[in-house]
Amino acid sequence: MALLFSMALLLLPHIFKLDGKPHADWQQFLGRFHPLIIHLPIGFILLVPLLEVGGRWKPSLRESASLVLALGFISSLGAMTLGYLLAYGSGDSGAGVTRHMWGGIALTIGVLLCLLVRPLWASGAVPRLYPVLLGCVLLVLSWAAHQGGSLTHGSNYLTESMPPLLKRWTGLGSSPAKAPISGSFYAQHINPIFDSDCVVCHGENKVKGGLRLDSYEYLMEGGKDGKVIAAGAPDKSLLLIRVTLPKDHKQFMPSEGKPPLKPEQIEWIRAWVQQGASSTATSLSGITINEHKDVPLPPVGDYSALMPEIAAMGSGTGAKLVQVSNKASDGLILRTVDVGKNFGDAQLAQFAKFAPYIVEVELARTGVTDAGFDTLSKFTHLRVLHLEDTAVTGNSLTKLIPLSQLTYLNLSGTKVTKAALAPLEAIKGLHSIYLYDTPAQHAPIADTAPPTERKTL
Ligand code: HEC
């Protein structure tokens, strides 16, 4: 019986393969109790050696050892089943998940064997086998538990805050700083984005959605739905689609409420895909990245008195004023998501009243034209300006000169020419200018800037 049972457990992963595809919701629902229930078998199993050892002096303790062992087996089986449902249901795979799974299966079989062998040991027929088996079970338990912990908390969870002296003694947690593999745009700018925001769920240990993002080869391989990068076609690339969905969309990435990628990171990925998603290209036309650290900018004035009007602006035009943070001195963001071409120069002008408090303006894909620059020139604290895919021609860029705090300007997909960009030279802090898919693309402004100020990639 026990042999058949063990065989069945060993075959389980071959019948219901962890194929990286999510399955039924009920499986995920039940599976999510695994991290809770798992503490039961751990408790029971750890109690067994205590009872056996204590029984040397107080024999009555040993009388309950069999029962506790049986409870340990039943709860291991339950926790293992839930764990399997969790991985199978939510489509988890990866080396860490596989190790943890085999740990759980081995543990359950180990406890079953202990349960069977114990009577032989108690009667004195086979004196050694049970203690050895029990020792192995404890080792497997620690190992499997550690694998599970690494899946939920990350593999450096324990070593991260380890005192330096202990780190040196154990040789743990002192991984050398990662040097960029090469000077390519992918290695320097694209891979680090995935590394910091995606690899927890799309790396070696945990592979969600069958997708790994920890190397160029894996990235291009794609996930459960096939390729996620379509070289030359950003709009067809699943990866870009998923990181640009509305933040509360079920398929938005990074998932589970993690903060979205920054607009310029998305811009880099988009430009990189557009220009062929190469692993070796060292620069992209139309992308200027300044490596200097941002200098802290002066705070804006206090807009608290205008709060009722700020709230009211949301309903009138479909565009919204959003607070950067709870601190009024951090300023406001003008958001125009979903308003489309109905939001034009007249609508923009209504925000002139809040001009000194606005630090970021998102006008991508709106109906704003060159006439809108009259309003924009009043936004004296503006740092970030999005104008991609609008009808602006660049002829009014001179009007941006008073915006001395501007650091980021996106003109991608507009008709801006290289000549029109010349006035921007006057804005010293303006380090990120995006121009791909414009007539100016093949002549980035950085060519005319002093090399220490701006770096073209
Ligand atoms: C908290 C975990 C988590 C993080 C962090 C995360 N993802 Fe995901 N990702 C998932 C899960 C779960 C799936 C599979 C379910 C689905 O398709 O929504 C998935 C699926 C995907 C897919 C679809 C793969 C396919 O073939 O269907 C893409 C593309 C993707 N993620 C990109 C990213 C990117 C890019 C990041 C980083 C910016 C990221 N993910 C961060 C959990 C995560």
Short mmCIF file of C-alpha atoms and ligand atoms in Angstrom, two decimals, residues 20-22 28 90-92 193-202 206-211 213 219 222-229 237-243 250-261 269, ligand 1:
data_model
loop_
_atom_site.label_atom_id
_atom_site.label_comp_id
_atom_site.label_asym_id
_atom_site.label_seq_id
_atom_site.Cartn_x
_atom_site.Cartn_y
_atom_site.Cartn_z
CA GLY A 20 3.64 27.57 -16.53
CA LYS A 21 -0.03 27.96 -17.52
CA PRO A 22 -2.59 29.01 -14.90
CA GLN A 28 -5.59 28.85 -6.78
CA SER A 90 -1.51 29.84 -10.68
CA GLY A 91 0.84 28.58 -13.38
CA ASP A 92 4.05 28.77 -11.34
CA ILE A 193 14.66 47.49 -15.64
CA PHE A 194 13.56 43.84 -15.72
CA ASP A 195 16.13 42.99 -13.09
CA SER A 196 14.70 45.38 -10.55
CA ASP A 197 10.98 45.15 -11.33
CA CYS A 198 10.17 41.82 -12.97
CA VAL A 199 12.69 39.10 -12.16
CA VAL A 200 11.14 38.28 -8.73
CA CYS A 201 8.31 36.67 -10.69
CA HIS A 202 10.02 36.09 -14.05
CA LYS A 206 9.95 31.60 -10.01
CA VAL A 207 8.66 31.63 -13.57
CA LYS A 208 5.20 33.19 -13.78
CA GLY A 209 3.32 32.88 -17.05
CA GLY A 210 6.13 30.71 -18.44
CA LEU A 211 8.16 33.90 -18.99
CA LEU A 213 13.20 38.08 -18.17
CA LEU A 219 13.19 37.49 -23.09
CA GLY A 222 8.63 34.60 -24.66
CA GLY A 223 6.06 33.03 -22.33
CA LYS A 224 2.97 30.86 -22.29
CA ASP A 225 1.35 32.93 -25.03
CA GLY A 226 4.38 32.95 -27.27
CA LYS A 227 6.73 35.82 -28.06
CA VAL A 228 6.47 38.94 -25.91
CA ILE A 229 8.75 41.09 -28.09
CA SER A 237 4.77 43.35 -28.37
CA LEU A 238 2.87 41.72 -25.50
CA LEU A 239 5.42 42.95 -22.97
CA LEU A 240 4.86 46.60 -23.88
CA ILE A 241 1.12 46.10 -24.05
CA ARG A 242 1.07 44.68 -20.53
CA VAL A 243 3.23 47.39 -18.91
CA LYS A 250 -6.12 42.57 -14.31
CA GLN A 251 -3.27 41.96 -16.74
CA PHE A 252 -1.18 45.00 -15.82
CA MET A 253 2.51 44.27 -15.21
CA PRO A 254 4.21 44.32 -12.78
CA SER A 255 1.25 42.63 -11.08
CA GLU A 256 0.09 42.47 -7.47
CA GLY A 257 0.04 46.23 -6.98
CA LYS A 258 3.76 46.69 -7.53
CA PRO A 259 4.62 50.23 -8.73
CA PRO A 260 4.45 50.69 -12.53
CA LEU A 261 7.53 51.26 -14.67
CA ILE A 269 11.82 49.68 -24.07
C1 HEC B 1 4.28 39.71 -8.53
C2 HEC B 1 4.65 38.89 -9.63
C3 HEC B 1 4.90 39.52 -10.98
C4 HEC B 1 5.75 40.57 -11.28
C5 HEC B 1 6.57 41.42 -10.33
C6 HEC B 1 5.72 40.70 -12.71
N1 HEC B 1 4.88 39.76 -13.27
FE1 HEC B 1 4.53 39.46 -15.26
N2 HEC B 1 3.31 37.89 -14.81
C7 HEC B 1 2.96 37.48 -13.53
C8 HEC B 1 2.00 36.38 -13.62
C9 HEC B 1 1.36 35.65 -12.44
C10 HEC B 1 1.78 36.15 -14.99
C11 HEC B 1 0.88 35.08 -15.62
C12 HEC B 1 -0.55 35.44 -15.58
C13 HEC B 1 -0.87 36.48 -16.59
O1 HEC B 1 -0.59 36.26 -17.79
O2 HEC B 1 -1.35 37.54 -16.19
C14 HEC B 1 2.60 37.13 -15.72
C15 HEC B 1 2.64 37.23 -17.09
C16 HEC B 1 3.39 38.17 -17.79
C17 HEC B 1 3.41 38.30 -19.22
C18 HEC B 1 2.64 37.44 -20.20
C19 HEC B 1 3.41 36.22 -20.61
C20 HEC B 1 2.63 35.37 -21.58
O3 HEC B 1 3.25 34.75 -22.46
O4 HEC B 1 1.40 35.35 -21.47
C21 HEC B 1 4.26 39.34 -19.52
C22 HEC B 1 4.62 39.85 -20.90
C23 HEC B 1 4.77 39.84 -18.27
N3 HEC B 1 4.22 39.12 -17.24
C24 HEC B 1 5.66 40.90 -18.17
C25 HEC B 1 6.12 41.40 -16.95
C26 HEC B 1 7.04 42.52 -16.86
C27 HEC B 1 7.65 43.27 -18.03
C28 HEC B 1 7.26 42.74 -15.53
C29 HEC B 1 8.11 43.80 -14.89
C30 HEC B 1 7.83 45.16 -15.26
C31 HEC B 1 6.46 41.76 -14.79
N4 HEC B 1 5.79 40.96 -15.70
C32 HEC B 1 6.44 41.65 -13.41
C33 HEC B 1 3.48 37.97 -12.35
C34 HEC B 1 4.36 39.03 -12.24
#
